[in-house]
GROMACS .gro file of C-alpha atoms in nm:
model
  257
    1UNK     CA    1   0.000   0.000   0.000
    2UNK     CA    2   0.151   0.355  -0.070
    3UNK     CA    3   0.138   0.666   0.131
    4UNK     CA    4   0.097   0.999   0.099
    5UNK     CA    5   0.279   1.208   0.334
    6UNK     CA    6   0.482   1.566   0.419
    7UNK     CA    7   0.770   1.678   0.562
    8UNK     CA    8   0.796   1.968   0.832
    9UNK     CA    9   1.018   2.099   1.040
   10UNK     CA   10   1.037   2.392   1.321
   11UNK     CA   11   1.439   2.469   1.390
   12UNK     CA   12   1.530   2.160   1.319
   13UNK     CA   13   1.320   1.938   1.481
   14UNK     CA   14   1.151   1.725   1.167
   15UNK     CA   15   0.802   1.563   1.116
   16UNK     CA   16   0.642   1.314   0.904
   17UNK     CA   17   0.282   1.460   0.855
   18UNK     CA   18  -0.019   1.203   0.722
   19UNK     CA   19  -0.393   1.356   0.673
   20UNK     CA   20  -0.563   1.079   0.806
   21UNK     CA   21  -0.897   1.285   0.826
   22UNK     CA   22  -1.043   0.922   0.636
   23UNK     CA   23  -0.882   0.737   0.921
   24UNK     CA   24  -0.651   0.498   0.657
   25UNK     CA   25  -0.334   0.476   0.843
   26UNK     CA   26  -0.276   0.147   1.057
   27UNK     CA   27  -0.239   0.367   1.400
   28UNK     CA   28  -0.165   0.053   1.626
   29UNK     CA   29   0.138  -0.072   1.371
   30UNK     CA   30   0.454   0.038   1.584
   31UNK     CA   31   0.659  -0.112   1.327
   32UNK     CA   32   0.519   0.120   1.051
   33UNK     CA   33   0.556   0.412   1.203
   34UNK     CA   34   0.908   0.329   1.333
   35UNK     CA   35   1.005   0.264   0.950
   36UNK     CA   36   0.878   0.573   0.832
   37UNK     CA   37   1.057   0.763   1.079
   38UNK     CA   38   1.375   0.583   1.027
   39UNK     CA   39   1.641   0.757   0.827
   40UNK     CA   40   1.818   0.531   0.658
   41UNK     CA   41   1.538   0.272   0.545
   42UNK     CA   42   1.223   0.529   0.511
   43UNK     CA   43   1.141   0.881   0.520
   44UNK     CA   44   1.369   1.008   0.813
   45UNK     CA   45   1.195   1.231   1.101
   46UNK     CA   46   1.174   1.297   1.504
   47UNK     CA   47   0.829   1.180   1.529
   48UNK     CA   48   0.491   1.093   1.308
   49UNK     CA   49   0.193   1.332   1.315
   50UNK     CA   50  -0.130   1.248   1.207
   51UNK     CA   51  -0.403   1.530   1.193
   52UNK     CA   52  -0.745   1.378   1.204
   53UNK     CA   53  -1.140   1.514   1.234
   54UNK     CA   54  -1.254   1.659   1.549
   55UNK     CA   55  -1.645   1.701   1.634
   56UNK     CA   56  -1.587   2.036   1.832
   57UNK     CA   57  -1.256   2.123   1.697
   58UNK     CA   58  -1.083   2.199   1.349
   59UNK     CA   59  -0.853   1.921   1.417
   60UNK     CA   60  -0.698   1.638   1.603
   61UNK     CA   61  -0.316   1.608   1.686
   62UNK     CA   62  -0.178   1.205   1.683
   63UNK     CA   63   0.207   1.228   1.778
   64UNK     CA   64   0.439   0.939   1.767
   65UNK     CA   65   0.817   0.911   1.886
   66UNK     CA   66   1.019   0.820   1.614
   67UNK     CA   67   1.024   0.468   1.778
   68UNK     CA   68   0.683   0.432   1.682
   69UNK     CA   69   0.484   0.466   1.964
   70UNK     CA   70   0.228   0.721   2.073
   71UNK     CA   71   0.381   0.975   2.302
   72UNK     CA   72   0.325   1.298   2.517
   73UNK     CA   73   0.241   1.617   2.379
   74UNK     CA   74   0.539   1.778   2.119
   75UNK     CA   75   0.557   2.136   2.085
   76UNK     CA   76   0.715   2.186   1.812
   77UNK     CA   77   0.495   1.897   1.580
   78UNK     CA   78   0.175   2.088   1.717
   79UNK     CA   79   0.357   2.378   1.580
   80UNK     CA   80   0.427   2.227   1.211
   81UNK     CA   81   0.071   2.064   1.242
   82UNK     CA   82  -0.087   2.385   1.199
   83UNK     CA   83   0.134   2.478   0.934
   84UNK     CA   84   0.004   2.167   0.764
   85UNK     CA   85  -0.363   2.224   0.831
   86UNK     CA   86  -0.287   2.544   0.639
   87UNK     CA   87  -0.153   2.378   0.334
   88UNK     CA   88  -0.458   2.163   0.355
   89UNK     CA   89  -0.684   2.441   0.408
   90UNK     CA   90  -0.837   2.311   0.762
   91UNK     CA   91  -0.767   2.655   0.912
   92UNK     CA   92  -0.638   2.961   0.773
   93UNK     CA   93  -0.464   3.224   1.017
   94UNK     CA   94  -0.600   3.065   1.379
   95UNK     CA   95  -0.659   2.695   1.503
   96UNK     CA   96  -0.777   2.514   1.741
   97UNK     CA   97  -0.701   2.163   1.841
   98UNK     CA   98  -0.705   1.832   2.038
   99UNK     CA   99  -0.384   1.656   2.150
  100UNK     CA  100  -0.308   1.408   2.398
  101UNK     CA  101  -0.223   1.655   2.670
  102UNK     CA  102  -0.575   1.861   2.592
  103UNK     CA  103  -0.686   2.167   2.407
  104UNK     CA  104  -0.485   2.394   2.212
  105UNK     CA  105  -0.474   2.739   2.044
  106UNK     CA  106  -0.265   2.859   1.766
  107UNK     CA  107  -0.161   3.158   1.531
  108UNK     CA  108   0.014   3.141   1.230
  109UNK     CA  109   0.143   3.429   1.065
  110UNK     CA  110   0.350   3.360   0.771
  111UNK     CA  111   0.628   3.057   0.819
  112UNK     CA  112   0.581   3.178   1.233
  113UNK     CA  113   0.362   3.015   1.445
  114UNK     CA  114   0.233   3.035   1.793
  115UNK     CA  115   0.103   2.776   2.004
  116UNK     CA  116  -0.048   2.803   2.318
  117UNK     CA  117   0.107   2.552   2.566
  118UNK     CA  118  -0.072   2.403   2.890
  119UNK     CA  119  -0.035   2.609   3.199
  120UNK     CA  120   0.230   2.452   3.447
  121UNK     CA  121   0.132   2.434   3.787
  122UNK     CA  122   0.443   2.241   3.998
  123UNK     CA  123   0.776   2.291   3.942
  124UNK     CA  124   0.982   2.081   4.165
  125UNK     CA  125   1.284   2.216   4.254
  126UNK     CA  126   1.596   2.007   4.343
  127UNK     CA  127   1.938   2.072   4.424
  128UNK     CA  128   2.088   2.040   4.085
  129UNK     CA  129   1.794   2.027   3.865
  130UNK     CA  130   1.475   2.146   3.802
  131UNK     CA  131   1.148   1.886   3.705
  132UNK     CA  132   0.825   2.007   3.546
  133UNK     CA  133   0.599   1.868   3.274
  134UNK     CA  134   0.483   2.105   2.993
  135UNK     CA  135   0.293   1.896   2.831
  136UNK     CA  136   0.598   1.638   2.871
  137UNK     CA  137   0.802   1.602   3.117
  138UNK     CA  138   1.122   1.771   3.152
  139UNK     CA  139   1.446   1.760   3.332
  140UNK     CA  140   1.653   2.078   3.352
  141UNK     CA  141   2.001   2.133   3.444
  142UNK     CA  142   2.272   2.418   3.383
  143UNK     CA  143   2.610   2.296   3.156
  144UNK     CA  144   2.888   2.593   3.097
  145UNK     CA  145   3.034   2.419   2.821
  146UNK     CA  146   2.729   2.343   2.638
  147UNK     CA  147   2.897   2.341   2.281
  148UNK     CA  148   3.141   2.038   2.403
  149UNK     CA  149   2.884   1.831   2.642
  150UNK     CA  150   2.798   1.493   2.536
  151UNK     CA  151   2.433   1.552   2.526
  152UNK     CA  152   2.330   1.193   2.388
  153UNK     CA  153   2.583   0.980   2.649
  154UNK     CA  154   2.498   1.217   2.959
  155UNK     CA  155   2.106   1.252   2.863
  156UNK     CA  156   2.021   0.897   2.872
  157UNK     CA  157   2.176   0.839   3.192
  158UNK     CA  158   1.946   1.092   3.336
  159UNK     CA  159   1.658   0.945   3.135
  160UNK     CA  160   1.690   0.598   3.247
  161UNK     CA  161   1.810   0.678   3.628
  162UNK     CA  162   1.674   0.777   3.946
  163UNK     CA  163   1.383   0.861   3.962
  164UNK     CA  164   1.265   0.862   3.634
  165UNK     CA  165   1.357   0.472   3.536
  166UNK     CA  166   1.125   0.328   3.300
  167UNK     CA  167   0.876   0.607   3.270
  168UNK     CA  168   1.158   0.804   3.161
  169UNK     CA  169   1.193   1.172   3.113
  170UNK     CA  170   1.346   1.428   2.864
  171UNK     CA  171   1.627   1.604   2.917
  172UNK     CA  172   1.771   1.958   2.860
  173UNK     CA  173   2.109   2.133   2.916
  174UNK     CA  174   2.067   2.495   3.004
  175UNK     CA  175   2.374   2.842   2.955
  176UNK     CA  176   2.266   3.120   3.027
  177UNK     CA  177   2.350   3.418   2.749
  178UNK     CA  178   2.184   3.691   2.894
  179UNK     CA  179   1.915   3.787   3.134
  180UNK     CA  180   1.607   3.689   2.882
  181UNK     CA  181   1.841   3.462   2.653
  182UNK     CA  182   1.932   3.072   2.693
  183UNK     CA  183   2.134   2.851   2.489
  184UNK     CA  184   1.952   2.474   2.552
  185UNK     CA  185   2.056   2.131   2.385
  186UNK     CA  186   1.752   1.824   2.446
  187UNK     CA  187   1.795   1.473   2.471
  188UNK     CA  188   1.450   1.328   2.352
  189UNK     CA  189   1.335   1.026   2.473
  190UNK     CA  190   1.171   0.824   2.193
  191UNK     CA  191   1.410   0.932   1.962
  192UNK     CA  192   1.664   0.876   2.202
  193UNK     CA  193   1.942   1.094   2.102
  194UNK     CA  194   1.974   1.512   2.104
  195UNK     CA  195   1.739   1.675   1.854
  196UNK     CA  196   1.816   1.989   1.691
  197UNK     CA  197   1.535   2.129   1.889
  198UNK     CA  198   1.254   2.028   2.088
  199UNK     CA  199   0.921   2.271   2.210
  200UNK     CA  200   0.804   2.170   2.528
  201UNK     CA  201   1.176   2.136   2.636
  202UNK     CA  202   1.257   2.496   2.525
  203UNK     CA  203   0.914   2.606   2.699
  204UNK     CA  204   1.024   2.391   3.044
  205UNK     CA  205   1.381   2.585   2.986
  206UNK     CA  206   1.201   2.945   2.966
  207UNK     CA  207   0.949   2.861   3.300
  208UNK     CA  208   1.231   2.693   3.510
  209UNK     CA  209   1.441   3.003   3.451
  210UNK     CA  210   1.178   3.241   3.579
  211UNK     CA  211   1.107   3.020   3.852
  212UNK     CA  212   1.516   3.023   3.973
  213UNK     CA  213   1.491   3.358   3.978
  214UNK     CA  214   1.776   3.349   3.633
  215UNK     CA  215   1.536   3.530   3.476
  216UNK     CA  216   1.288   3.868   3.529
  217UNK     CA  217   1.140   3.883   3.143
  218UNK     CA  218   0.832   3.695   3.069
  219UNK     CA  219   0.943   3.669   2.740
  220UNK     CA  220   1.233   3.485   2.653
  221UNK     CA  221   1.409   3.411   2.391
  222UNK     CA  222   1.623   3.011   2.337
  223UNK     CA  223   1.887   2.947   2.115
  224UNK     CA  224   1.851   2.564   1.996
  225UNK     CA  225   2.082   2.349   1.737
  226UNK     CA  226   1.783   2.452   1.506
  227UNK     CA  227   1.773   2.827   1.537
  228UNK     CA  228   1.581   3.048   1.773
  229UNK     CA  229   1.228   3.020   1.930
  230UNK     CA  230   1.057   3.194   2.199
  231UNK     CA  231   0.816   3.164   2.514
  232UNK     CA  232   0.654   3.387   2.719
  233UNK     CA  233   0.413   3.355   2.958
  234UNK     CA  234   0.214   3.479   3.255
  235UNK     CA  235   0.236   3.427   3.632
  236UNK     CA  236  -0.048   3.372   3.842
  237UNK     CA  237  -0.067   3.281   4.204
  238UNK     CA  238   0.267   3.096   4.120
  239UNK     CA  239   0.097   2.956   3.826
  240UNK     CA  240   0.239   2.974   3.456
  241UNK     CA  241  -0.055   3.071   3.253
  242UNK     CA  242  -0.125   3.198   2.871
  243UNK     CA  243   0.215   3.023   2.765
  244UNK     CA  244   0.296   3.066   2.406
  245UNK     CA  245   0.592   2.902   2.193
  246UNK     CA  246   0.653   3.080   1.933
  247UNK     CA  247   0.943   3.035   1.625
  248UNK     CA  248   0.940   2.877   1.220
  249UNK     CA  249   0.756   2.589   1.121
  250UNK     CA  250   0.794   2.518   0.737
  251UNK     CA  251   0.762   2.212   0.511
  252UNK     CA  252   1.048   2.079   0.312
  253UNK     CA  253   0.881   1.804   0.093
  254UNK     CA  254   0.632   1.582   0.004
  255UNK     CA  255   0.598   1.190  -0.154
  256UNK     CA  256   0.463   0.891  -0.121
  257UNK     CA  257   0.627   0.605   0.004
   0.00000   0.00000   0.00000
């Protein structure tokens, strides 16, 4: 059987897009979507996005890890899923859309888009790190030589060890630039190496800062592999509300396969 499909990516961080709006695509083969992710034998990509009807909605988000199963909520694949709802004309300058993690709003303006993230409510605070889930969960730890650390070697230990273990967690390396500006490098679990960027990492970065005091702006800018994105946010009663992630999203290519 062939498939249709498109390639996205926002700073780096790449996506195999499907319409599956006539619900075609064998969701419960791991295998498949593993394959089509894989860079060598198929199309090559972080995760696997399908966009589907929604009764309320103008869409539904499907994300898979590039190991072919169905994972958390991915920032930057919401992102390029609006960009692709464009290109199918679902939506035209404003979405909004289901995902595992809940409802979302966007705004797309151009190759920029905007997605509204959940709010974050706990931050857990440990001596060396920083824990918080923005949709996924996140681990977040300062590196001064950030250009030189072996993110990939050092990442997975953190992923597999105490506490996370089997649940696992993501991981990002933090240096601070300035007071509103953060250079951050993200191991991924499910792809299980660095990715040139990753959206609810960069958006854990941004709150985590605020909430060590690193930072006073509520608008900050991150400086991934893949180029630049920014979050800002609100503060309520210690709660992170109206957070936005904001940077490219823009498709590369399309085939069948």
């Amino acid at each position: 059987m062939q498939q249709k499909f498109y390639k996205y990516q926002g700073t780096g961080n790449d996506f195999v897009m499907i319409d599956n709006r006539q619900q075609q695509f064998d969701k419960n083969n791991t295998k498949l979507v593993s394959h089509l992710c894989d860079r060598r034998f198929g199309i090559g990509a972080d995760g696997l996005i399908l966009l589907e009807n929604h009764n309320d909605y103008d869409f539904k988000m499907v994300y898979y890890n590039a190991d072919g199963n169905e994972s958390t909520m991915c920032g930057n694949g919401g992102r390029c899923l609006v960009a692709f709802a464009k290109q199918l004309e679902v939506i035209s300058d404003k979405a909004t859309f289901e995902a595992i993690d809940g409802l979302h709003h966007a705004e797309i303006n151009g190759d920029i888009v905007k997605l509204q993230m959940q709010d974050v409510t706990a931050i857990d605070k440990k001596a060396n790190h920083v824990f918080l889930d923005t949709g996924s969960p996140h681990h977040v730890q300062f590196e001064d030589d950030i250009d030189n650390f072996d993110v990939k070697t050092k990442g997975a230990n953190i992923r597999y060890g105490e506490p996370y273990n089997e649940k696992g967690t993501n991981v990002n390396f933090v240096k601070k630039l300035s007071d509103d500006t953060f250079r951050v490098r993200t191991y991924e679990r499910g792809v299980e190496d660095e990715t040139l960027s990753c959206g609810t990492g960069v958006t854990a970065v941004a709150i985590a800062m605020h909430a060590l005091n690193e930072t006073t702006s509520t608008r900050v800018d991150l400086e991934v592999e893949g180029g630049d994105l920014q979050v800002s946010f609100d503060i309520e009663d210690g709660i992170y509300k109206n957070v936005w992630l904001i940077g490219p999203a823009k498709f590369v290519f399309e085939g069948t396969i």
